[in-house]
mmCIF file of C-alpha atoms in Angstrom:
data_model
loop_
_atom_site.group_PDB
_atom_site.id
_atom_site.type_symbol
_atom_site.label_atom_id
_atom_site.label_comp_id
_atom_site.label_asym_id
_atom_site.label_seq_id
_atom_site.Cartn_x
_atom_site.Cartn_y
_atom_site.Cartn_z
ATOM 1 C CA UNK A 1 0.000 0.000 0.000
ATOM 2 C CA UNK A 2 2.797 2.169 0.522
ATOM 3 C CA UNK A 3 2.623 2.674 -3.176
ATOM 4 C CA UNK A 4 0.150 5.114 -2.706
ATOM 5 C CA UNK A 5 2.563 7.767 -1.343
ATOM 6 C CA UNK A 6 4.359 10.002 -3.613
ATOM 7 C CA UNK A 7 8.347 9.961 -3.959
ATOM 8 C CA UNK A 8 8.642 13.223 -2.629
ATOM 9 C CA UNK A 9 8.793 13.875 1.304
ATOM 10 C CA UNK A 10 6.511 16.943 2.486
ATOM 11 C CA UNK A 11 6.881 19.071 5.794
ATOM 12 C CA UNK A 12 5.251 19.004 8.785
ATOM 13 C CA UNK A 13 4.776 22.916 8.331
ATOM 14 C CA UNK A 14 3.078 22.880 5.075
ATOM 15 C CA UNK A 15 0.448 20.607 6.539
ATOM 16 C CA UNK A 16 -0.531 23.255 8.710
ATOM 17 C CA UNK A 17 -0.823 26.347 6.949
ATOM 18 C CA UNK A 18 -3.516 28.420 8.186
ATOM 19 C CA UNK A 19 -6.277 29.921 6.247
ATOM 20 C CA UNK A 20 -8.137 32.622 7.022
ATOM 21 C CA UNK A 21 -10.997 31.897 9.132
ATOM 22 C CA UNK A 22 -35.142 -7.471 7.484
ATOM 23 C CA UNK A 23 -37.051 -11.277 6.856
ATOM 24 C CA UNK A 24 -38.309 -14.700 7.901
ATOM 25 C CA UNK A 25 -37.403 -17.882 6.100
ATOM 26 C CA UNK A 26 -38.168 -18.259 2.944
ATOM 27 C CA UNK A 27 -40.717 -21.036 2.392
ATOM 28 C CA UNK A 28 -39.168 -23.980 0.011
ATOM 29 C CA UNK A 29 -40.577 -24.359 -3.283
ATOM 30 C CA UNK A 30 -40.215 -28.011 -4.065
ATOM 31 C CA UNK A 31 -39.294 -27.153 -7.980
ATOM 32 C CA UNK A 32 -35.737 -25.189 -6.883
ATOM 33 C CA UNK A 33 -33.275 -26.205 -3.851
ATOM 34 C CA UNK A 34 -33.742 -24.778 -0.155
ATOM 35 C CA UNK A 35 -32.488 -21.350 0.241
ATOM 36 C CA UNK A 36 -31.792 -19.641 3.628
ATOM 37 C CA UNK A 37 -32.472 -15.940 3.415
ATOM 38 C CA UNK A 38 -30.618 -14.017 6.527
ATOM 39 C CA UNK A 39 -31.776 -12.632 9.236
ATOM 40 C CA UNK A 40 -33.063 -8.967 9.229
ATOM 41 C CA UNK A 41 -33.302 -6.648 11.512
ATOM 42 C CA UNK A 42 -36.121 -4.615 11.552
ATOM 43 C CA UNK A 43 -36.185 -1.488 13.808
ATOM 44 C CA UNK A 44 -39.678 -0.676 14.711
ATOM 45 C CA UNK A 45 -38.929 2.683 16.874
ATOM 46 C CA UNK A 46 -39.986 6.039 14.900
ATOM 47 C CA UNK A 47 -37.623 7.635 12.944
ATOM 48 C CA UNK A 48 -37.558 10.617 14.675
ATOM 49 C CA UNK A 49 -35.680 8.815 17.305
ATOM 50 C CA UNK A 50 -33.586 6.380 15.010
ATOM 51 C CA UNK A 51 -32.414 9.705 13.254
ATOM 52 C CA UNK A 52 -31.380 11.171 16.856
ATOM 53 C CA UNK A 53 -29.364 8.108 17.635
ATOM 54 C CA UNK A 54 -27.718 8.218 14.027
ATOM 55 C CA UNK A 55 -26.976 11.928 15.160
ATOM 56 C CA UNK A 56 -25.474 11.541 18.883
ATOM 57 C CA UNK A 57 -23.263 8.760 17.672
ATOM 58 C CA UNK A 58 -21.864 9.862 14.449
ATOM 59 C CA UNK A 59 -21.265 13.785 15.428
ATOM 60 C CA UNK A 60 -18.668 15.386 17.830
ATOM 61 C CA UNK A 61 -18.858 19.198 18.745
ATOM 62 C CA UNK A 62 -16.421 20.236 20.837
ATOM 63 C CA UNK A 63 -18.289 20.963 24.544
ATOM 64 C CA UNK A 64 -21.088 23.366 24.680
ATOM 65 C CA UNK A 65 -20.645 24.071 21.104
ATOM 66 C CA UNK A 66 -23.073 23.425 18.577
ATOM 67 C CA UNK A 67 -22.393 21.195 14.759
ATOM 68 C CA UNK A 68 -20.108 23.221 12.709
ATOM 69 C CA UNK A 69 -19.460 23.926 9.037
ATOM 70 C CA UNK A 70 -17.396 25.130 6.533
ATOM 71 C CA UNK A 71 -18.514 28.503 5.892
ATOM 72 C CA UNK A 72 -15.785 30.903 3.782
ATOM 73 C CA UNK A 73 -13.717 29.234 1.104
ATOM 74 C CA UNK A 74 -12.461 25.063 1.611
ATOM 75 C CA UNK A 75 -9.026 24.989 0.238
ATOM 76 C CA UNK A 76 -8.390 21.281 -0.177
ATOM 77 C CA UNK A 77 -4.626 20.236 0.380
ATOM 78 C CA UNK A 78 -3.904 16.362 -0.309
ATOM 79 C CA UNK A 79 -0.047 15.627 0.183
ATOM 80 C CA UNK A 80 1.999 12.508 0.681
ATOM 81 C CA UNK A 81 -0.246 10.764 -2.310
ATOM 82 C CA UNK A 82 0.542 9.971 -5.597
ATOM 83 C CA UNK A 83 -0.818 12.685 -7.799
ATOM 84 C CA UNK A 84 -3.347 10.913 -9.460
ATOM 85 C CA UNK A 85 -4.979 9.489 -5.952
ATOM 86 C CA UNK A 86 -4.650 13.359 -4.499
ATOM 87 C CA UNK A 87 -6.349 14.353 -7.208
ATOM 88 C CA UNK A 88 -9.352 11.192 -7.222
ATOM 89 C CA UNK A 89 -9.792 12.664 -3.392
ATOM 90 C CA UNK A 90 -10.086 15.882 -4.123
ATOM 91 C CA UNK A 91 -12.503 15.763 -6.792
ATOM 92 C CA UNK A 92 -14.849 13.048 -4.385
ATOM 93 C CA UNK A 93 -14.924 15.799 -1.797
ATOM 94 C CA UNK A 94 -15.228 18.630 -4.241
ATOM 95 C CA UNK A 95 -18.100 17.166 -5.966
ATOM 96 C CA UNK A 96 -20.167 16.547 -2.604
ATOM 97 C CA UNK A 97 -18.821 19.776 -1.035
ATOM 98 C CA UNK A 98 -20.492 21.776 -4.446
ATOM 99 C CA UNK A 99 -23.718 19.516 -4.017
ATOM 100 C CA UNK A 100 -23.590 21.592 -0.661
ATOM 101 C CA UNK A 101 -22.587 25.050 -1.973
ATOM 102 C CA UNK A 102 -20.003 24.856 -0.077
ATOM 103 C CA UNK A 103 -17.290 27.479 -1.919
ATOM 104 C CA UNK A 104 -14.593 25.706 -3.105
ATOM 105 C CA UNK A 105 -10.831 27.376 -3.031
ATOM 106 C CA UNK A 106 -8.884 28.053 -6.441
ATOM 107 C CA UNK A 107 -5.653 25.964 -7.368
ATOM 108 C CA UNK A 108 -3.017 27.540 -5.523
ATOM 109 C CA UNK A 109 -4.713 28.464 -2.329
ATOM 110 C CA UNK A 110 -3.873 28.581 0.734
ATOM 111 C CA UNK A 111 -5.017 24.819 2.497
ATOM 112 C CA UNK A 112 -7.419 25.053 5.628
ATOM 113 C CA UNK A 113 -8.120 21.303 5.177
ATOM 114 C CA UNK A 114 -5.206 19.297 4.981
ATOM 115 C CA UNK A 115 -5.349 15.286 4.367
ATOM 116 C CA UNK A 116 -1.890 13.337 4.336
ATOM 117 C CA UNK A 117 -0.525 10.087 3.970
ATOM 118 C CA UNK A 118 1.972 8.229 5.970
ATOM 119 C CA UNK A 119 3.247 4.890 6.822
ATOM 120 C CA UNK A 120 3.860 6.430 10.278
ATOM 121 C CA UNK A 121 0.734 8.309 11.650
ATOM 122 C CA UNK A 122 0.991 8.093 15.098
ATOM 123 C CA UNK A 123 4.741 9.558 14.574
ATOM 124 C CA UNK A 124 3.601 12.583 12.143
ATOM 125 C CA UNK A 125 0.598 13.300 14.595
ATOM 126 C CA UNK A 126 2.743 13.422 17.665
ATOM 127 C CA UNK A 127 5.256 15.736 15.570
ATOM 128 C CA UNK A 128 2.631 17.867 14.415
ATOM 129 C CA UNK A 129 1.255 18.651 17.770
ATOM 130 C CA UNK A 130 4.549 19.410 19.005
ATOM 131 C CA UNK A 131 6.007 21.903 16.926
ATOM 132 C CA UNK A 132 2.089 23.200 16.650
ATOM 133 C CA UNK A 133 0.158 22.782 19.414
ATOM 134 C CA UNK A 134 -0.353 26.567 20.155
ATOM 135 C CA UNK A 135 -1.779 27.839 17.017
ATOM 136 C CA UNK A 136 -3.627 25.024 15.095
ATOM 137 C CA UNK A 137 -3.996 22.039 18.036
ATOM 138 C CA UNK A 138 -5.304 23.509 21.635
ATOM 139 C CA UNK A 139 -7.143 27.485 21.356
ATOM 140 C CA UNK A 140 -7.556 25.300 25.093
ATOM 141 C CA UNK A 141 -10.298 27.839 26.923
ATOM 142 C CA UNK A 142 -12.065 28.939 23.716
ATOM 143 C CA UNK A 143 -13.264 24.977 23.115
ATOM 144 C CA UNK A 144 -12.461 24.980 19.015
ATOM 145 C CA UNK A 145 -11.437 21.913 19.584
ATOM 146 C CA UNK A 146 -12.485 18.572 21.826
ATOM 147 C CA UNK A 147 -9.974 19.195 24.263
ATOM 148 C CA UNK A 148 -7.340 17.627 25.671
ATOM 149 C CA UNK A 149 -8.263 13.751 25.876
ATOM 150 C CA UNK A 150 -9.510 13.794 22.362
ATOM 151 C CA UNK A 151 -6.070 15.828 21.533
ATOM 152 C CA UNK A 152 -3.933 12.340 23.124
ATOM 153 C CA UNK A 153 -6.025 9.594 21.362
ATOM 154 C CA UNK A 154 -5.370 11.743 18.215
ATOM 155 C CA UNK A 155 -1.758 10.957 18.978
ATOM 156 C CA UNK A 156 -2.106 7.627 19.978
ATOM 157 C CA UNK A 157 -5.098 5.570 18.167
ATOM 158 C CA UNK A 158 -4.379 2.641 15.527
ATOM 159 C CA UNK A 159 -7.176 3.757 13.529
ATOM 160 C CA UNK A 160 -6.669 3.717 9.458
ATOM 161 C CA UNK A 161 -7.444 7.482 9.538
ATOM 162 C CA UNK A 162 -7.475 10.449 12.433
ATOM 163 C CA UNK A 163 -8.798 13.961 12.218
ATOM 164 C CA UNK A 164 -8.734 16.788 14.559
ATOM 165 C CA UNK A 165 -11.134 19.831 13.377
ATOM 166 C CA UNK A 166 -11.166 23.302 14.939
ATOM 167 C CA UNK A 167 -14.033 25.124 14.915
ATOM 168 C CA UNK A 168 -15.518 28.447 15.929
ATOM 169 C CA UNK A 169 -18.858 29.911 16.842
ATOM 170 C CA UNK A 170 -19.436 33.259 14.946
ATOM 171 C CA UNK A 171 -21.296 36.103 14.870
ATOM 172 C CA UNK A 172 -23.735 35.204 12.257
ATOM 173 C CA UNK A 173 -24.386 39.941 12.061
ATOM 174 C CA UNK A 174 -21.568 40.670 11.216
ATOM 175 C CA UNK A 175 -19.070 37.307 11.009
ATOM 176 C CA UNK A 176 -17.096 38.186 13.574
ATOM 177 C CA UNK A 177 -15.786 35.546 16.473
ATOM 178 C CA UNK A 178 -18.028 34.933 19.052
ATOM 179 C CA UNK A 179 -15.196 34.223 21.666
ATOM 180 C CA UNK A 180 -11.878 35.942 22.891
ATOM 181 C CA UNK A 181 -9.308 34.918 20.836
ATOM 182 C CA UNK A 182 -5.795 34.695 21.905
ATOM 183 C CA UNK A 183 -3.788 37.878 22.068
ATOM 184 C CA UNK A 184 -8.061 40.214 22.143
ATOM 185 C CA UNK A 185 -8.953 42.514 24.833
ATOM 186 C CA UNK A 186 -11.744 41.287 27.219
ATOM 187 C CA UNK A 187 -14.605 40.182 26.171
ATOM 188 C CA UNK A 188 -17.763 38.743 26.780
ATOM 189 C CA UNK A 189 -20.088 36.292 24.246
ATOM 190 C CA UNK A 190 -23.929 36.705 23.844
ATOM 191 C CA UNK A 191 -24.250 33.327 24.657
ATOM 192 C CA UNK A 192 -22.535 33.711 28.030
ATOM 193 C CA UNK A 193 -24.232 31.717 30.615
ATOM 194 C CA UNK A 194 -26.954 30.029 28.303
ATOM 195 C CA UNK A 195 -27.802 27.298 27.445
ATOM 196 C CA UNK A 196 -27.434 26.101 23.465
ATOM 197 C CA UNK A 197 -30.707 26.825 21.743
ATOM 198 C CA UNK A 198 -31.441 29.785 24.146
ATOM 199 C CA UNK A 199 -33.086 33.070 22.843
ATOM 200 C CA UNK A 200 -29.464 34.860 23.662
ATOM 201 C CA UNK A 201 -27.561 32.398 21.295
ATOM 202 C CA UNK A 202 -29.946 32.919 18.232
ATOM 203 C CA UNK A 203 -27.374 34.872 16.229
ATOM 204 C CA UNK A 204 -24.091 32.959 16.945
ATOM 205 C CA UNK A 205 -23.568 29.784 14.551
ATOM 206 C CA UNK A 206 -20.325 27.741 14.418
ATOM 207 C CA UNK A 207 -17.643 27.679 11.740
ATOM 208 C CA UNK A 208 -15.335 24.883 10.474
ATOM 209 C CA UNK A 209 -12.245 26.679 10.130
ATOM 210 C CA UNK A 210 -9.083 24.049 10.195
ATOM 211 C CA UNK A 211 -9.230 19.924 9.817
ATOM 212 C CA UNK A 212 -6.184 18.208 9.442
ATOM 213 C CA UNK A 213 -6.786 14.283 8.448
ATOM 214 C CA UNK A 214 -4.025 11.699 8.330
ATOM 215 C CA UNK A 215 -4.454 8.477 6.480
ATOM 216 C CA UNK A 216 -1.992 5.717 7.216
ATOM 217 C CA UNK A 217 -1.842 4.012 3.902
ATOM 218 C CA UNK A 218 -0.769 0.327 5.646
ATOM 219 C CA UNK A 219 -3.983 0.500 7.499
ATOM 220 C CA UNK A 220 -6.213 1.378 4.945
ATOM 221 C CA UNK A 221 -4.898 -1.937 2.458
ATOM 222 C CA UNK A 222 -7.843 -3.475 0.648
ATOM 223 C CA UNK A 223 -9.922 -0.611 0.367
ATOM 224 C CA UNK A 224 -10.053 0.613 -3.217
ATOM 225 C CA UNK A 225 -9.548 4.664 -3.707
ATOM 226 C CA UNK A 226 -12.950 5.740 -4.256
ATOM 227 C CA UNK A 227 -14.041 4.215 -0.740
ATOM 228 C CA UNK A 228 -11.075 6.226 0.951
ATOM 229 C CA UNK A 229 -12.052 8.953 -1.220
ATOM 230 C CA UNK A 230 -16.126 8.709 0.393
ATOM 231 C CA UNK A 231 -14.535 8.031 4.089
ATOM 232 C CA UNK A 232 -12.504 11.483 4.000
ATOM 233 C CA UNK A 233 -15.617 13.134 1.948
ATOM 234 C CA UNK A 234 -17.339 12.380 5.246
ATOM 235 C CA UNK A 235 -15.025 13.349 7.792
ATOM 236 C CA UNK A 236 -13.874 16.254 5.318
ATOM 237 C CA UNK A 237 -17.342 18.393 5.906
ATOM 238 C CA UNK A 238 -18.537 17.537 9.615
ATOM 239 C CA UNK A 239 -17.104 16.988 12.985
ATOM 240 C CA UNK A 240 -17.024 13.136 13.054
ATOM 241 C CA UNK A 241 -16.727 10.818 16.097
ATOM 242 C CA UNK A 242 -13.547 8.955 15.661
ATOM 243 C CA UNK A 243 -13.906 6.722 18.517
ATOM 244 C CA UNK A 244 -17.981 5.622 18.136
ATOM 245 C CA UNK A 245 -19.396 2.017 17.375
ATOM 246 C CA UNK A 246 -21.283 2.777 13.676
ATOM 247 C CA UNK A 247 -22.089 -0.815 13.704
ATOM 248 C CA UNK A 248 -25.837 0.034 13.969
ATOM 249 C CA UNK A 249 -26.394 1.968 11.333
ATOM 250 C CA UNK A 250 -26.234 2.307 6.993
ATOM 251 C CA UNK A 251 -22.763 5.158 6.947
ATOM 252 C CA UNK A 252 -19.455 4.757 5.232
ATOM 253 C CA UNK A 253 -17.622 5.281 8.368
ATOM 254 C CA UNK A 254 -18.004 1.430 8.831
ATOM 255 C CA UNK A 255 -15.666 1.229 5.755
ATOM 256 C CA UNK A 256 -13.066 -0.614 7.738
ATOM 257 C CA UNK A 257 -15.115 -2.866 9.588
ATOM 258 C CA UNK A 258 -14.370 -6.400 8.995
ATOM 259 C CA UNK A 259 -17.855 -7.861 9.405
ATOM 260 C CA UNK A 260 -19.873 -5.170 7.530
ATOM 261 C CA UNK A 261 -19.373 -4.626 3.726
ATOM 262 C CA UNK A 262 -19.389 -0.886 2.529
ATOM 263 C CA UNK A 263 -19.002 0.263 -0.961
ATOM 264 C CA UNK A 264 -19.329 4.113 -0.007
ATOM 265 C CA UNK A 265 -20.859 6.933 0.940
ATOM 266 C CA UNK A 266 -24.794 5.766 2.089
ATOM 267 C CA UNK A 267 -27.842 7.686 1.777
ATOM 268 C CA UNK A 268 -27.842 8.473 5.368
ATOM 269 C CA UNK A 269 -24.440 9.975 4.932
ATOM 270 C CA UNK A 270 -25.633 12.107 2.423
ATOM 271 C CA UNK A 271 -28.879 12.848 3.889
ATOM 272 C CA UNK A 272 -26.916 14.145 6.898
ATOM 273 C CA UNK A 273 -25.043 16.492 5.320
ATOM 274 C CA UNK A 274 -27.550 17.916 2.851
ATOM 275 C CA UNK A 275 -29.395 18.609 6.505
ATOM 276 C CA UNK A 276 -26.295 20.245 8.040
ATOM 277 C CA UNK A 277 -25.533 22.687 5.580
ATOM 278 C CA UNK A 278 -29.599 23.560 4.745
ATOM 279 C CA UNK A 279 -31.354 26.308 6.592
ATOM 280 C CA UNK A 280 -30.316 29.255 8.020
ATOM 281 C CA UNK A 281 -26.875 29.602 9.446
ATOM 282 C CA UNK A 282 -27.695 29.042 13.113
ATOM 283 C CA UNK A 283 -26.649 27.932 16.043
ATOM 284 C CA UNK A 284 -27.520 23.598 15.160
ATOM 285 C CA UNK A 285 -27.590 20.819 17.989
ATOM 286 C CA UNK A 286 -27.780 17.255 17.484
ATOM 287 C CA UNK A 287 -31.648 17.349 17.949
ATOM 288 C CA UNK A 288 -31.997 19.980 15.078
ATOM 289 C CA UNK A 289 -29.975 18.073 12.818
ATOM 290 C CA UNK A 290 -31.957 14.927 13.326
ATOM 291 C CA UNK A 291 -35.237 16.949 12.569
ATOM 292 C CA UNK A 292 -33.622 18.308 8.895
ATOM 293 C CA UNK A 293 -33.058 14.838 8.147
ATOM 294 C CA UNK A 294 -36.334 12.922 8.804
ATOM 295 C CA UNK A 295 -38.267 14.344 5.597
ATOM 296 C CA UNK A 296 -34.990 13.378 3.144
ATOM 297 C CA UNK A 297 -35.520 10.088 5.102
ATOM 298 C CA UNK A 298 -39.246 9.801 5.071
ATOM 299 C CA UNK A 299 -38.713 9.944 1.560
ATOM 300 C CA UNK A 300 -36.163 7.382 0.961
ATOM 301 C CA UNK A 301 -38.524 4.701 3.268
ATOM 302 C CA UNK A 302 -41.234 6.279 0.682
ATOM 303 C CA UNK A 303 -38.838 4.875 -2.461
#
């Protein structure tokens, strides 16, 4: 597999640039042999409630914060790949991320989301956070991030692929940070001292504004390019839980489960993103986003 990494060797430092921010048996038929039809499963709760389990156990905002997106311009940066797999990965996550009207930066641009291969991941994470843990990894009391246990199992997991996003709420007025930033005067958020969904926090929404993703390209063996491609699409545009059990429900991030067989991105994947990046530009929690998603998958039942 390590033939998917290109010749050359790339920095740590130009990975993190900144950028601006269901059945019974079958009866026999005594004309054609016996066949056994598997088991399935057939969840008879509403969907309301399948949809908010799908939600809780697939998404991860960092505390108090609510789902994030990309907002200004996704500059795609795919290094450490041979050119013509960088560029199969970038188009998969271009092609979904338009779908989304999401904007999309110009060749050449700066890269706020960064995906890179290595045969040593654990290594190139542990690197990365210490030569940049200040700027791109903690932003500690602001909570961009999911703090500091979710910062060690970045450095330490086995998985095939990591992430670590950053995120921000913002003024959705005037686009301005919501928070104190490192280095600002005092200051104090709308939403201080409310809860998410209150009255106070109607015009603060939160922004995707860095993801770094590293694929270790032993791990991911067997898979063929345009699953990888669908895994990172996934990961690319929300705040994924690395560390949840899938198991129990239709998404490609069971891609490198042994006992499930997944050919890509599902139509619950897609359904939840189509319903995180509709609406207004508010403040979203996990309840929200299971509500956008039950008509796209009232629908699909309705197919």
């Amino acid at each position: 597999m390590r033939g998917l990494l290109a010749l050359a060797s790339v920095g740590v430092a130009v990975l993190l640039q900144v950028a601006p921010v269901l059945a019974q048996d079958t009866p026999s038929d005594p004309t054609l042999p016996e066949t056994r039809v598997d088991d399935i499963v057939v969840d008879a709760r509403p969907l309301e409630v399948i949809a908010e389990d799908f939600v809780a156990t697939v998404s991860a905002p960092p505390r108090s914060r609510g789902l994030a997106r990309w907002s200004g311009t996704v500059c795609i940066g795919v290094v450490n790949f041979r050119n013509d797999i960088a560029h199969l990965i970038i188009d998969r996550i271009s092609d979904v991320a338009e779908d989304l009207e999401i904007r999309l930066g110009e060749p050449g641009c700066k890269p706020n989301l960064v995906i890179a291969g290595t045969d040593d991941a654990s290594g190139l994470a542990r690197e990365m956070v210490r030569r940049y843990r200040r700027p791109f990894f903690r932003y500690g009391y602001t909570r961009s991030n999911r703090g500091s246990g979710a910062l060690a199992a970045f450095q330490t997991t086995e998985a095939p692929v990591r992430w670590w996003h950053m995120s921000l709420p913002i003024n959705t007025i005037d686009g301005s940070p919501a928070i104190r930033l490192p280095g600002q005067g005092y200051w104090v958020s709308p939403c201080a001292g409310s809860r998410l969904g209150s009255r106070s926090c109607d015009a603060i929404t939160d922004h995707l504004t860095r993801l770094i993703i590293i694929v270790d390209v032993d791990r991911v063996a067997g898979k063929s390019v345009a699953q990888l491609a669908d895994y990172l699409t996934l990961v690319a545009l929300a705040q994924i839980e690395p560390d949840a059990d899938y198991s129990a429900f239709d998404t490609v991030l069971n891609l490198f489960d042994p006992d499930l067989q997944i050919t890509g991105l599902t139509d619950w994947d897609l359904i939840y993103l189509d319903a995180l990046y509709s609406g207004e530009d508010e403040r979203l929690d996990p309840r929200e986003q299971a509500a956008r998603m039950v008509p796209a998958l009232r629908a699909r039942e309705g197919e």
